[in-house]
């Protein structure tokens, strides 16, 4: 079974530039998550989709971050404009359900460096 | 507001000995707990989980213990191996939640 695919693996951009990340979840997984992991911290949920609808985006900085999940499968996360504090690993995960007794499966992440 | 806490940033253990990683939570509504392992430059991988109806779950060398009254869980690795060296994250969720809450992680170093 293929895992969660993310691209790119690494990205370096200057502040105020824009960047986009792509995620392809495990086939059949209805729930998709985008997490931000800053060095030394645990993953923090940015946005959660159930199929192509947003379930939770309470911690997404909506003035600069946006995400979409077209047709309930692939998803993109965009940052525009980027700030230095956005430097982090961006993890995409998917699960069959939403919390409860199901686990989330993570991709390898995209390491973003904003200079 | 951090609802899941891992107070030990790092732990060093000799190969063959037991590793004990601890996790505390504050929300009594959590009823499902997970441990993830993360190697550098990789995403977290699911390791083991436990439901609140149990107080112990075992999978090979890995055992998770849950103490609901203390809102505390721990991961035991016996015997520890150098390949276990990684960052371990505790996470919590539940039937009343639609997301996972993660701790800040504990970096385990198993010395040969």
mmCIF file with all atom_site columns, N, CA and C in Angstrom, chain B residues 12-80:
data_model
loop_
_atom_site.group_PDB
_atom_site.id
_atom_site.type_symbol
_atom_site.label_atom_id
_atom_site.label_alt_id
_atom_site.label_comp_id
_atom_site.label_asym_id
_atom_site.label_entity_id
_atom_site.label_seq_id
_atom_site.pdbx_PDB_ins_code
_atom_site.Cartn_x
_atom_site.Cartn_y
_atom_site.Cartn_z
_atom_site.occupancy
_atom_site.B_iso_or_equiv
_atom_site.pdbx_formal_charge
_atom_site.auth_seq_id
_atom_site.auth_comp_id
_atom_site.auth_asym_id
_atom_site.auth_atom_id
_atom_site.pdbx_PDB_model_num
ATOM 1   N N  . UNK B 1 12 ? 18.539  9.092  27.522 1.00 0.00 ? 12 UNK B N  1
ATOM 2   C CA . UNK B 1 12 ? 19.646  8.265  27.056 1.00 0.00 ? 12 UNK B CA 1
ATOM 3   C C  . UNK B 1 12 ? 19.643  6.947  27.820 1.00 0.00 ? 12 UNK B C  1
ATOM 4   N N  . UNK B 1 13 ? 19.710  5.844  27.077 1.00 0.00 ? 13 UNK B N  1
ATOM 5   C CA . UNK B 1 13 ? 19.601  4.514  27.677 1.00 0.00 ? 13 UNK B CA 1
ATOM 6   C C  . UNK B 1 13 ? 20.648  3.599  27.058 1.00 0.00 ? 13 UNK B C  1
ATOM 7   N N  . UNK B 1 14 ? 21.144  2.678  27.838 1.00 0.00 ? 14 UNK B N  1
ATOM 8   C CA . UNK B 1 14 ? 22.092  1.691  27.323 1.00 0.00 ? 14 UNK B CA 1
ATOM 9   C C  . UNK B 1 14 ? 21.350  0.587  26.572 1.00 0.00 ? 14 UNK B C  1
ATOM 10  N N  . UNK B 1 15 ? 21.949  0.118  25.500 1.00 0.00 ? 15 UNK B N  1
ATOM 11  C CA . UNK B 1 15 ? 21.374  -0.979 24.734 1.00 0.00 ? 15 UNK B CA 1
ATOM 12  C C  . UNK B 1 15 ? 21.057  -2.162 25.646 1.00 0.00 ? 15 UNK B C  1
ATOM 13  N N  . UNK B 1 16 ? 19.885  -2.756 25.438 1.00 0.00 ? 16 UNK B N  1
ATOM 14  C CA . UNK B 1 16 ? 19.476  -3.906 26.227 1.00 0.00 ? 16 UNK B CA 1
ATOM 15  C C  . UNK B 1 16 ? 18.670  -3.550 27.468 1.00 0.00 ? 16 UNK B C  1
ATOM 16  N N  . UNK B 1 17 ? 18.749  -2.281 27.880 1.00 0.00 ? 17 UNK B N  1
ATOM 17  C CA . UNK B 1 17 ? 18.001  -1.862 29.058 1.00 0.00 ? 17 UNK B CA 1
ATOM 18  C C  . UNK B 1 17 ? 16.601  -1.403 28.651 1.00 0.00 ? 17 UNK B C  1
ATOM 19  N N  . UNK B 1 18 ? 15.807  -1.054 29.642 1.00 0.00 ? 18 UNK B N  1
ATOM 20  C CA . UNK B 1 18 ? 14.455  -0.574 29.387 1.00 0.00 ? 18 UNK B CA 1
ATOM 21  C C  . UNK B 1 18 ? 14.460  0.937  29.154 1.00 0.00 ? 18 UNK B C  1
ATOM 22  N N  . UNK B 1 19 ? 13.698  1.376  28.160 1.00 0.00 ? 19 UNK B N  1
ATOM 23  C CA . UNK B 1 19 ? 13.456  2.811  27.941 1.00 0.00 ? 19 UNK B CA 1
ATOM 24  C C  . UNK B 1 19 ? 12.025  3.096  28.380 1.00 0.00 ? 19 UNK B C  1
ATOM 25  N N  . UNK B 1 20 ? 11.849  4.140  29.163 1.00 0.00 ? 20 UNK B N  1
ATOM 26  C CA . UNK B 1 20 ? 10.504  4.543  29.606 1.00 0.00 ? 20 UNK B CA 1
ATOM 27  C C  . UNK B 1 20 ? 10.294  5.988  29.216 1.00 0.00 ? 20 UNK B C  1
ATOM 28  N N  . UNK B 1 21 ? 9.332   6.214  28.335 1.00 0.00 ? 21 UNK B N  1
ATOM 29  C CA . UNK B 1 21 ? 8.996   7.563  27.891 1.00 0.00 ? 21 UNK B CA 1
ATOM 30  C C  . UNK B 1 21 ? 7.632   7.934  28.463 1.00 0.00 ? 21 UNK B C  1
ATOM 31  N N  . UNK B 1 22 ? 7.538   9.135  28.997 1.00 0.00 ? 22 UNK B N  1
ATOM 32  C CA . UNK B 1 22 ? 6.332   9.545  29.705 1.00 0.00 ? 22 UNK B CA 1
ATOM 33  C C  . UNK B 1 22 ? 5.557   10.643 28.970 1.00 0.00 ? 22 UNK B C  1
ATOM 34  N N  . UNK B 1 23 ? 4.264   10.662 29.257 1.00 0.00 ? 23 UNK B N  1
ATOM 35  C CA . UNK B 1 23 ? 3.366   11.637 28.621 1.00 0.00 ? 23 UNK B CA 1
ATOM 36  C C  . UNK B 1 23 ? 2.226   11.939 29.586 1.00 0.00 ? 23 UNK B C  1
ATOM 37  N N  . UNK B 1 24 ? 1.887   13.202 29.722 1.00 0.00 ? 24 UNK B N  1
ATOM 38  C CA . UNK B 1 24 ? 0.765   13.618 30.553 1.00 0.00 ? 24 UNK B CA 1
ATOM 39  C C  . UNK B 1 24 ? -0.249  14.380 29.714 1.00 0.00 ? 24 UNK B C  1
ATOM 40  N N  . UNK B 1 25 ? -1.500  14.279 30.071 1.00 0.00 ? 25 UNK B N  1
ATOM 41  C CA . UNK B 1 25 ? -2.529  15.026 29.351 1.00 0.00 ? 25 UNK B CA 1
ATOM 42  C C  . UNK B 1 25 ? -3.458  15.695 30.354 1.00 0.00 ? 25 UNK B C  1
ATOM 43  N N  . UNK B 1 26 ? -4.147  16.714 29.895 1.00 0.00 ? 26 UNK B N  1
ATOM 44  C CA . UNK B 1 26 ? -4.976  17.489 30.814 1.00 0.00 ? 26 UNK B CA 1
ATOM 45  C C  . UNK B 1 26 ? -6.475  17.286 30.574 1.00 0.00 ? 26 UNK B C  1
ATOM 46  N N  . UNK B 1 27 ? -6.848  16.880 29.377 1.00 0.00 ? 27 UNK B N  1
ATOM 47  C CA . UNK B 1 27 ? -8.257  16.795 29.038 1.00 0.00 ? 27 UNK B CA 1
ATOM 48  C C  . UNK B 1 27 ? -8.800  15.390 29.314 1.00 0.00 ? 27 UNK B C  1
ATOM 49  N N  . UNK B 1 28 ? -9.711  15.284 30.261 1.00 0.00 ? 28 UNK B N  1
ATOM 50  C CA . UNK B 1 28 ? -10.251 13.974 30.642 1.00 0.00 ? 28 UNK B CA 1
ATOM 51  C C  . UNK B 1 28 ? -11.162 13.375 29.569 1.00 0.00 ? 28 UNK B C  1
ATOM 52  N N  . UNK B 1 29 ? -11.476 14.150 28.522 1.00 0.00 ? 29 UNK B N  1
ATOM 53  C CA . UNK B 1 29 ? -12.320 13.648 27.450 1.00 0.00 ? 29 UNK B CA 1
ATOM 54  C C  . UNK B 1 29 ? -11.522 12.840 26.423 1.00 0.00 ? 29 UNK B C  1
ATOM 55  N N  . UNK B 1 30 ? -10.202 12.916 26.482 1.00 0.00 ? 30 UNK B N  1
ATOM 56  C CA . UNK B 1 30 ? -9.405  12.088 25.576 1.00 0.00 ? 30 UNK B CA 1
ATOM 57  C C  . UNK B 1 30 ? -9.649  10.616 25.908 1.00 0.00 ? 30 UNK B C  1
ATOM 58  N N  . UNK B 1 31 ? -9.854  9.794  24.887 1.00 0.00 ? 31 UNK B N  1
ATOM 59  C CA . UNK B 1 31 ? -10.037 8.375  25.161 1.00 0.00 ? 31 UNK B CA 1
ATOM 60  C C  . UNK B 1 31 ? -9.257  7.490  24.196 1.00 0.00 ? 31 UNK B C  1
ATOM 61  N N  . UNK B 1 32 ? -8.339  8.080  23.451 1.00 0.00 ? 32 UNK B N  1
ATOM 62  C CA . UNK B 1 32 ? -7.514  7.275  22.548 1.00 0.00 ? 32 UNK B CA 1
ATOM 63  C C  . UNK B 1 32 ? -6.148  7.933  22.491 1.00 0.00 ? 32 UNK B C  1
ATOM 64  N N  . UNK B 1 33 ? -5.105  7.104  22.697 1.00 0.00 ? 33 UNK B N  1
ATOM 65  C CA . UNK B 1 33 ? -3.759  7.639  22.812 1.00 0.00 ? 33 UNK B CA 1
ATOM 66  C C  . UNK B 1 33 ? -2.822  6.871  21.888 1.00 0.00 ? 33 UNK B C  1
ATOM 67  N N  . UNK B 1 34 ? -1.885  7.610  21.301 1.00 0.00 ? 34 UNK B N  1
ATOM 68  C CA . UNK B 1 34 ? -1.002  7.013  20.315 1.00 0.00 ? 34 UNK B CA 1
ATOM 69  C C  . UNK B 1 34 ? 0.433   7.428  20.591 1.00 0.00 ? 34 UNK B C  1
ATOM 70  N N  . UNK B 1 35 ? 1.351   6.595  20.167 1.00 0.00 ? 35 UNK B N  1
ATOM 71  C CA . UNK B 1 35 ? 2.768   6.941  20.158 1.00 0.00 ? 35 UNK B CA 1
ATOM 72  C C  . UNK B 1 35 ? 3.263   6.860  18.724 1.00 0.00 ? 35 UNK B C  1
ATOM 73  N N  . UNK B 1 36 ? 4.028   7.898  18.345 1.00 0.00 ? 36 UNK B N  1
ATOM 74  C CA . UNK B 1 36 ? 4.652   7.946  17.036 1.00 0.00 ? 36 UNK B CA 1
ATOM 75  C C  . UNK B 1 36 ? 6.159   8.031  17.219 1.00 0.00 ? 36 UNK B C  1
ATOM 76  N N  . UNK B 1 37 ? 6.876   7.451  16.266 1.00 0.00 ? 37 UNK B N  1
ATOM 77  C CA . UNK B 1 37 ? 8.331   7.521  16.254 1.00 0.00 ? 37 UNK B CA 1
ATOM 78  C C  . UNK B 1 37 ? 8.753   8.321  15.023 1.00 0.00 ? 37 UNK B C  1
ATOM 79  N N  . UNK B 1 38 ? 9.751   9.172  15.196 1.00 0.00 ? 38 UNK B N  1
ATOM 80  C CA . UNK B 1 38 ? 10.198  9.996  14.073 1.00 0.00 ? 38 UNK B CA 1
ATOM 81  C C  . UNK B 1 38 ? 11.712  9.969  13.966 1.00 0.00 ? 38 UNK B C  1
ATOM 82  N N  . UNK B 1 39 ? 12.183  9.529  12.801 1.00 0.00 ? 39 UNK B N  1
ATOM 83  C CA . UNK B 1 39 ? 13.599  9.610  12.471 1.00 0.00 ? 39 UNK B CA 1
ATOM 84  C C  . UNK B 1 39 ? 13.854  10.942 11.763 1.00 0.00 ? 39 UNK B C  1
ATOM 85  N N  . UNK B 1 40 ? 15.093  11.432 11.801 1.00 0.00 ? 40 UNK B N  1
ATOM 86  C CA . UNK B 1 40 ? 15.423  12.685 11.103 1.00 0.00 ? 40 UNK B CA 1
ATOM 87  C C  . UNK B 1 40 ? 15.060  12.616 9.625  1.00 0.00 ? 40 UNK B C  1
ATOM 88  N N  . UNK B 1 41 ? 14.521  13.696 9.118  1.00 0.00 ? 41 UNK B N  1
ATOM 89  C CA . UNK B 1 41 ? 14.178  13.840 7.698  1.00 0.00 ? 41 UNK B CA 1
ATOM 90  C C  . UNK B 1 41 ? 13.063  12.892 7.252  1.00 0.00 ? 41 UNK B C  1
ATOM 91  N N  . UNK B 1 42 ? 12.335  12.312 8.199  1.00 0.00 ? 42 UNK B N  1
ATOM 92  C CA . UNK B 1 42 ? 11.193  11.480 7.848  1.00 0.00 ? 42 UNK B CA 1
ATOM 93  C C  . UNK B 1 42 ? 9.971   11.963 8.613  1.00 0.00 ? 42 UNK B C  1
ATOM 94  N N  . UNK B 1 43 ? 8.786   11.585 8.141  1.00 0.00 ? 43 UNK B N  1
ATOM 95  C CA . UNK B 1 43 ? 7.577   11.895 8.874  1.00 0.00 ? 43 UNK B CA 1
ATOM 96  C C  . UNK B 1 43 ? 7.396   10.940 10.043 1.00 0.00 ? 43 UNK B C  1
ATOM 97  N N  . UNK B 1 44 ? 6.578   11.313 11.011 1.00 0.00 ? 44 UNK B N  1
ATOM 98  C CA . UNK B 1 44 ? 6.296   10.402 12.135 1.00 0.00 ? 44 UNK B CA 1
ATOM 99  C C  . UNK B 1 44 ? 5.633   9.126  11.642 1.00 0.00 ? 44 UNK B C  1
ATOM 100 N N  . UNK B 1 45 ? 6.003   8.007  12.239 1.00 0.00 ? 45 UNK B N  1
ATOM 101 C CA . UNK B 1 45 ? 5.368   6.734  11.915 1.00 0.00 ? 45 UNK B CA 1
ATOM 102 C C  . UNK B 1 45 ? 4.655   6.205  13.144 1.00 0.00 ? 45 UNK B C  1
ATOM 103 N N  . UNK B 1 46 ? 3.471   5.681  12.931 1.00 0.00 ? 46 UNK B N  1
ATOM 104 C CA . UNK B 1 46 ? 2.661   5.151  14.017 1.00 0.00 ? 46 UNK B CA 1
ATOM 105 C C  . UNK B 1 46 ? 3.360   3.958  14.657 1.00 0.00 ? 46 UNK B C  1
ATOM 106 N N  . UNK B 1 47 ? 3.352   3.929  15.992 1.00 0.00 ? 47 UNK B N  1
ATOM 107 C CA . UNK B 1 47 ? 4.034   2.860  16.711 1.00 0.00 ? 47 UNK B CA 1
ATOM 108 C C  . UNK B 1 47 ? 3.050   1.960  17.449 1.00 0.00 ? 47 UNK B C  1
ATOM 109 N N  . UNK B 1 48 ? 2.264   2.541  18.321 1.00 0.00 ? 48 UNK B N  1
ATOM 110 C CA . UNK B 1 48 ? 1.346   1.762  19.143 1.00 0.00 ? 48 UNK B CA 1
ATOM 111 C C  . UNK B 1 48 ? 0.274   2.700  19.690 1.00 0.00 ? 48 UNK B C  1
ATOM 112 N N  . UNK B 1 49 ? -0.883  2.144  19.994 1.00 0.00 ? 49 UNK B N  1
ATOM 113 C CA . UNK B 1 49 ? -1.964  2.968  20.533 1.00 0.00 ? 49 UNK B CA 1
ATOM 114 C C  . UNK B 1 49 ? -2.641  2.234  21.687 1.00 0.00 ? 49 UNK B C  1
ATOM 115 N N  . UNK B 1 50 ? -3.479  2.976  22.411 1.00 0.00 ? 50 UNK B N  1
ATOM 116 C CA . UNK B 1 50 ? -4.248  2.373  23.489 1.00 0.00 ? 50 UNK B CA 1
ATOM 117 C C  . UNK B 1 50 ? -5.560  3.123  23.633 1.00 0.00 ? 50 UNK B C  1
ATOM 118 N N  . UNK B 1 51 ? -6.618  2.372  23.844 1.00 0.00 ? 51 UNK B N  1
ATOM 119 C CA . UNK B 1 51 ? -7.923  2.958  24.108 1.00 0.00 ? 51 UNK B CA 1
ATOM 120 C C  . UNK B 1 51 ? -8.091  3.098  25.612 1.00 0.00 ? 51 UNK B C  1
ATOM 121 N N  . UNK B 1 52 ? -8.936  4.049  26.007 1.00 0.00 ? 52 UNK B N  1
ATOM 122 C CA . UNK B 1 52 ? -9.110  4.307  27.441 1.00 0.00 ? 52 UNK B CA 1
ATOM 123 C C  . UNK B 1 52 ? -9.807  3.169  28.182 1.00 0.00 ? 52 UNK B C  1
ATOM 124 N N  . UNK B 1 53 ? -10.345 2.211  27.453 1.00 0.00 ? 53 UNK B N  1
ATOM 125 C CA . UNK B 1 53 ? -10.974 1.076  28.130 1.00 0.00 ? 53 UNK B CA 1
ATOM 126 C C  . UNK B 1 53 ? -9.936  0.062  28.601 1.00 0.00 ? 53 UNK B C  1
ATOM 127 N N  . UNK B 1 54 ? -8.681  0.279  28.185 1.00 0.00 ? 54 UNK B N  1
ATOM 128 C CA . UNK B 1 54 ? -7.595  -0.602 28.594 1.00 0.00 ? 54 UNK B CA 1
ATOM 129 C C  . UNK B 1 54 ? -6.598  0.172  29.440 1.00 0.00 ? 54 UNK B C  1
ATOM 130 N N  . UNK B 1 55 ? -5.777  -0.551 30.177 1.00 0.00 ? 55 UNK B N  1
ATOM 131 C CA . UNK B 1 55 ? -4.692  0.121  30.883 1.00 0.00 ? 55 UNK B CA 1
ATOM 132 C C  . UNK B 1 55 ? -3.322  -0.331 30.399 1.00 0.00 ? 55 UNK B C  1
ATOM 133 N N  . UNK B 1 56 ? -3.325  -1.257 29.446 1.00 0.00 ? 56 UNK B N  1
ATOM 134 C CA . UNK B 1 56 ? -2.058  -1.754 28.925 1.00 0.00 ? 56 UNK B CA 1
ATOM 135 C C  . UNK B 1 56 ? -2.271  -2.303 27.520 1.00 0.00 ? 56 UNK B C  1
ATOM 136 N N  . UNK B 1 57 ? -1.318  -2.015 26.653 1.00 0.00 ? 57 UNK B N  1
ATOM 137 C CA . UNK B 1 57 ? -1.333  -2.624 25.324 1.00 0.00 ? 57 UNK B CA 1
ATOM 138 C C  . UNK B 1 57 ? 0.099   -2.952 24.943 1.00 0.00 ? 57 UNK B C  1
ATOM 139 N N  . UNK B 1 58 ? 0.299   -4.172 24.469 1.00 0.00 ? 58 UNK B N  1
ATOM 140 C CA . UNK B 1 58 ? 1.646   -4.656 24.207 1.00 0.00 ? 58 UNK B CA 1
ATOM 141 C C  . UNK B 1 58 ? 1.790   -5.075 22.751 1.00 0.00 ? 58 UNK B C  1
ATOM 142 N N  . UNK B 1 59 ? 2.933   -4.734 22.162 1.00 0.00 ? 59 UNK B N  1
ATOM 143 C CA . UNK B 1 59 ? 3.227   -5.132 20.783 1.00 0.00 ? 59 UNK B CA 1
ATOM 144 C C  . UNK B 1 59 ? 4.721   -5.378 20.682 1.00 0.00 ? 59 UNK B C  1
ATOM 145 N N  . UNK B 1 60 ? 5.101   -6.640 20.834 1.00 0.00 ? 60 UNK B N  1
ATOM 146 C CA . UNK B 1 60 ? 6.515   -6.977 20.772 1.00 0.00 ? 60 UNK B CA 1
ATOM 147 C C  . UNK B 1 60 ? 7.293   -6.344 21.910 1.00 0.00 ? 60 UNK B C  1
ATOM 148 N N  . UNK B 1 61 ? 8.300   -5.572 21.557 1.00 0.00 ? 61 UNK B N  1
ATOM 149 C CA . UNK B 1 61 ? 9.138   -4.929 22.578 1.00 0.00 ? 61 UNK B CA 1
ATOM 150 C C  . UNK B 1 61 ? 8.494   -3.666 23.160 1.00 0.00 ? 61 UNK B C  1
ATOM 151 N N  . UNK B 1 62 ? 7.383   -3.250 22.593 1.00 0.00 ? 62 UNK B N  1
ATOM 152 C CA . UNK B 1 62 ? 6.752   -1.984 22.969 1.00 0.00 ? 62 UNK B CA 1
ATOM 153 C C  . UNK B 1 62 ? 5.476   -2.230 23.779 1.00 0.00 ? 62 UNK B C  1
ATOM 154 N N  . UNK B 1 63 ? 5.391   -1.557 24.925 1.00 0.00 ? 63 UNK B N  1
ATOM 155 C CA . UNK B 1 63 ? 4.193   -1.641 25.762 1.00 0.00 ? 63 UNK B CA 1
ATOM 156 C C  . UNK B 1 63 ? 3.795   -0.231 26.168 1.00 0.00 ? 63 UNK B C  1
ATOM 157 N N  . UNK B 1 64 ? 2.517   0.071  26.023 1.00 0.00 ? 64 UNK B N  1
ATOM 158 C CA . UNK B 1 64 ? 2.010   1.370  26.483 1.00 0.00 ? 64 UNK B CA 1
ATOM 159 C C  . UNK B 1 64 ? 1.112   1.121  27.684 1.00 0.00 ? 64 UNK B C  1
ATOM 160 N N  . UNK B 1 65 ? 1.327   1.922  28.727 1.00 0.00 ? 65 UNK B N  1
ATOM 161 C CA . UNK B 1 65 ? 0.528   1.857  29.945 1.00 0.00 ? 65 UNK B CA 1
ATOM 162 C C  . UNK B 1 65 ? -0.270  3.148  30.078 1.00 0.00 ? 65 UNK B C  1
ATOM 163 N N  . UNK B 1 66 ? -1.519  3.021  30.492 1.00 0.00 ? 66 UNK B N  1
ATOM 164 C CA . UNK B 1 66 ? -2.384  4.179  30.670 1.00 0.00 ? 66 UNK B CA 1
ATOM 165 C C  . UNK B 1 66 ? -2.909  4.225  32.091 1.00 0.00 ? 66 UNK B C  1
ATOM 166 N N  . UNK B 1 67 ? -2.712  5.348  32.740 1.00 0.00 ? 67 UNK B N  1
ATOM 167 C CA . UNK B 1 67 ? -3.251  5.590  34.080 1.00 0.00 ? 67 UNK B CA 1
ATOM 168 C C  . UNK B 1 67 ? -4.228  6.749  33.967 1.00 0.00 ? 67 UNK B C  1
ATOM 169 N N  . UNK B 1 68 ? -5.509  6.424  33.827 1.00 0.00 ? 68 UNK B N  1
ATOM 170 C CA . UNK B 1 68 ? -6.510  7.460  33.572 1.00 0.00 ? 68 UNK B CA 1
ATOM 171 C C  . UNK B 1 68 ? -6.677  8.403  34.753 1.00 0.00 ? 68 UNK B C  1
ATOM 172 N N  . UNK B 1 69 ? -6.586  7.888  35.958 1.00 0.00 ? 69 UNK B N  1
ATOM 173 C CA . UNK B 1 69 ? -6.799  8.741  37.130 1.00 0.00 ? 69 UNK B CA 1
ATOM 174 C C  . UNK B 1 69 ? -5.694  9.787  37.224 1.00 0.00 ? 69 UNK B C  1
ATOM 175 N N  . UNK B 1 70 ? -4.494  9.417  36.813 1.00 0.00 ? 70 UNK B N  1
ATOM 176 C CA . UNK B 1 70 ? -3.371  10.358 36.847 1.00 0.00 ? 70 UNK B CA 1
ATOM 177 C C  . UNK B 1 70 ? -3.222  11.124 35.539 1.00 0.00 ? 70 UNK B C  1
ATOM 178 N N  . UNK B 1 71 ? -4.024  10.776 34.542 1.00 0.00 ? 71 UNK B N  1
ATOM 179 C CA . UNK B 1 71 ? -3.915  11.362 33.201 1.00 0.00 ? 71 UNK B CA 1
ATOM 180 C C  . UNK B 1 71 ? -2.474  11.240 32.702 1.00 0.00 ? 71 UNK B C  1
ATOM 181 N N  . UNK B 1 72 ? -2.006  10.037 32.743 1.00 0.00 ? 72 UNK B N  1
ATOM 182 C CA . UNK B 1 72 ? -0.604  9.771  32.424 1.00 0.00 ? 72 UNK B CA 1
ATOM 183 C C  . UNK B 1 72 ? -0.492  8.490  31.611 1.00 0.00 ? 72 UNK B C  1
ATOM 184 N N  . UNK B 1 73 ? 0.361   8.523  30.597 1.00 0.00 ? 73 UNK B N  1
ATOM 185 C CA . UNK B 1 73 ? 0.680   7.289  29.902 1.00 0.00 ? 73 UNK B CA 1
ATOM 186 C C  . UNK B 1 73 ? 2.179   7.200  29.680 1.00 0.00 ? 73 UNK B C  1
ATOM 187 N N  . UNK B 1 74 ? 2.627   5.974  29.509 1.00 0.00 ? 74 UNK B N  1
ATOM 188 C CA . UNK B 1 74 ? 4.053   5.762  29.316 1.00 0.00 ? 74 UNK B CA 1
ATOM 189 C C  . UNK B 1 74 ? 4.273   4.692  28.256 1.00 0.00 ? 74 UNK B C  1
ATOM 190 N N  . UNK B 1 75 ? 5.396   4.806  27.592 1.00 0.00 ? 75 UNK B N  1
ATOM 191 C CA . UNK B 1 75 ? 5.816   3.828  26.583 1.00 0.00 ? 75 UNK B CA 1
ATOM 192 C C  . UNK B 1 75 ? 7.074   3.139  27.096 1.00 0.00 ? 75 UNK B C  1
ATOM 193 N N  . UNK B 1 76 ? 7.018   1.817  27.185 1.00 0.00 ? 76 UNK B N  1
ATOM 194 C CA . UNK B 1 76 ? 8.162   1.031  27.615 1.00 0.00 ? 76 UNK B CA 1
ATOM 195 C C  . UNK B 1 76 ? 8.732   0.277  26.418 1.00 0.00 ? 76 UNK B C  1
ATOM 196 N N  . UNK B 1 77 ? 10.025  0.349  26.260 1.00 0.00 ? 77 UNK B N  1
ATOM 197 C CA . UNK B 1 77 ? 10.707  -0.381 25.193 1.00 0.00 ? 77 UNK B CA 1
ATOM 198 C C  . UNK B 1 77 ? 11.708  -1.320 25.863 1.00 0.00 ? 77 UNK B C  1
ATOM 199 N N  . UNK B 1 78 ? 11.472  -2.628 25.687 1.00 0.00 ? 78 UNK B N  1
ATOM 200 C CA . UNK B 1 78 ? 12.334  -3.619 26.326 1.00 0.00 ? 78 UNK B CA 1
ATOM 201 C C  . UNK B 1 78 ? 12.592  -4.783 25.367 1.00 0.00 ? 78 UNK B C  1
ATOM 202 N N  . UNK B 1 79 ? 13.834  -5.157 25.071 1.00 0.00 ? 79 UNK B N  1
ATOM 203 C CA . UNK B 1 79 ? 15.028  -4.375 25.399 1.00 0.00 ? 79 UNK B CA 1
ATOM 204 C C  . UNK B 1 79 ? 15.242  -3.269 24.366 1.00 0.00 ? 79 UNK B C  1
ATOM 205 N N  . UNK B 1 80 ? 15.865  -2.203 24.779 1.00 0.00 ? 80 UNK B N  1
ATOM 206 C CA . UNK B 1 80 ? 16.137  -1.094 23.868 1.00 0.00 ? 80 UNK B CA 1
ATOM 207 C C  . UNK B 1 80 ? 17.253  -1.476 22.903 1.00 0.00 ? 80 UNK B C  1
#
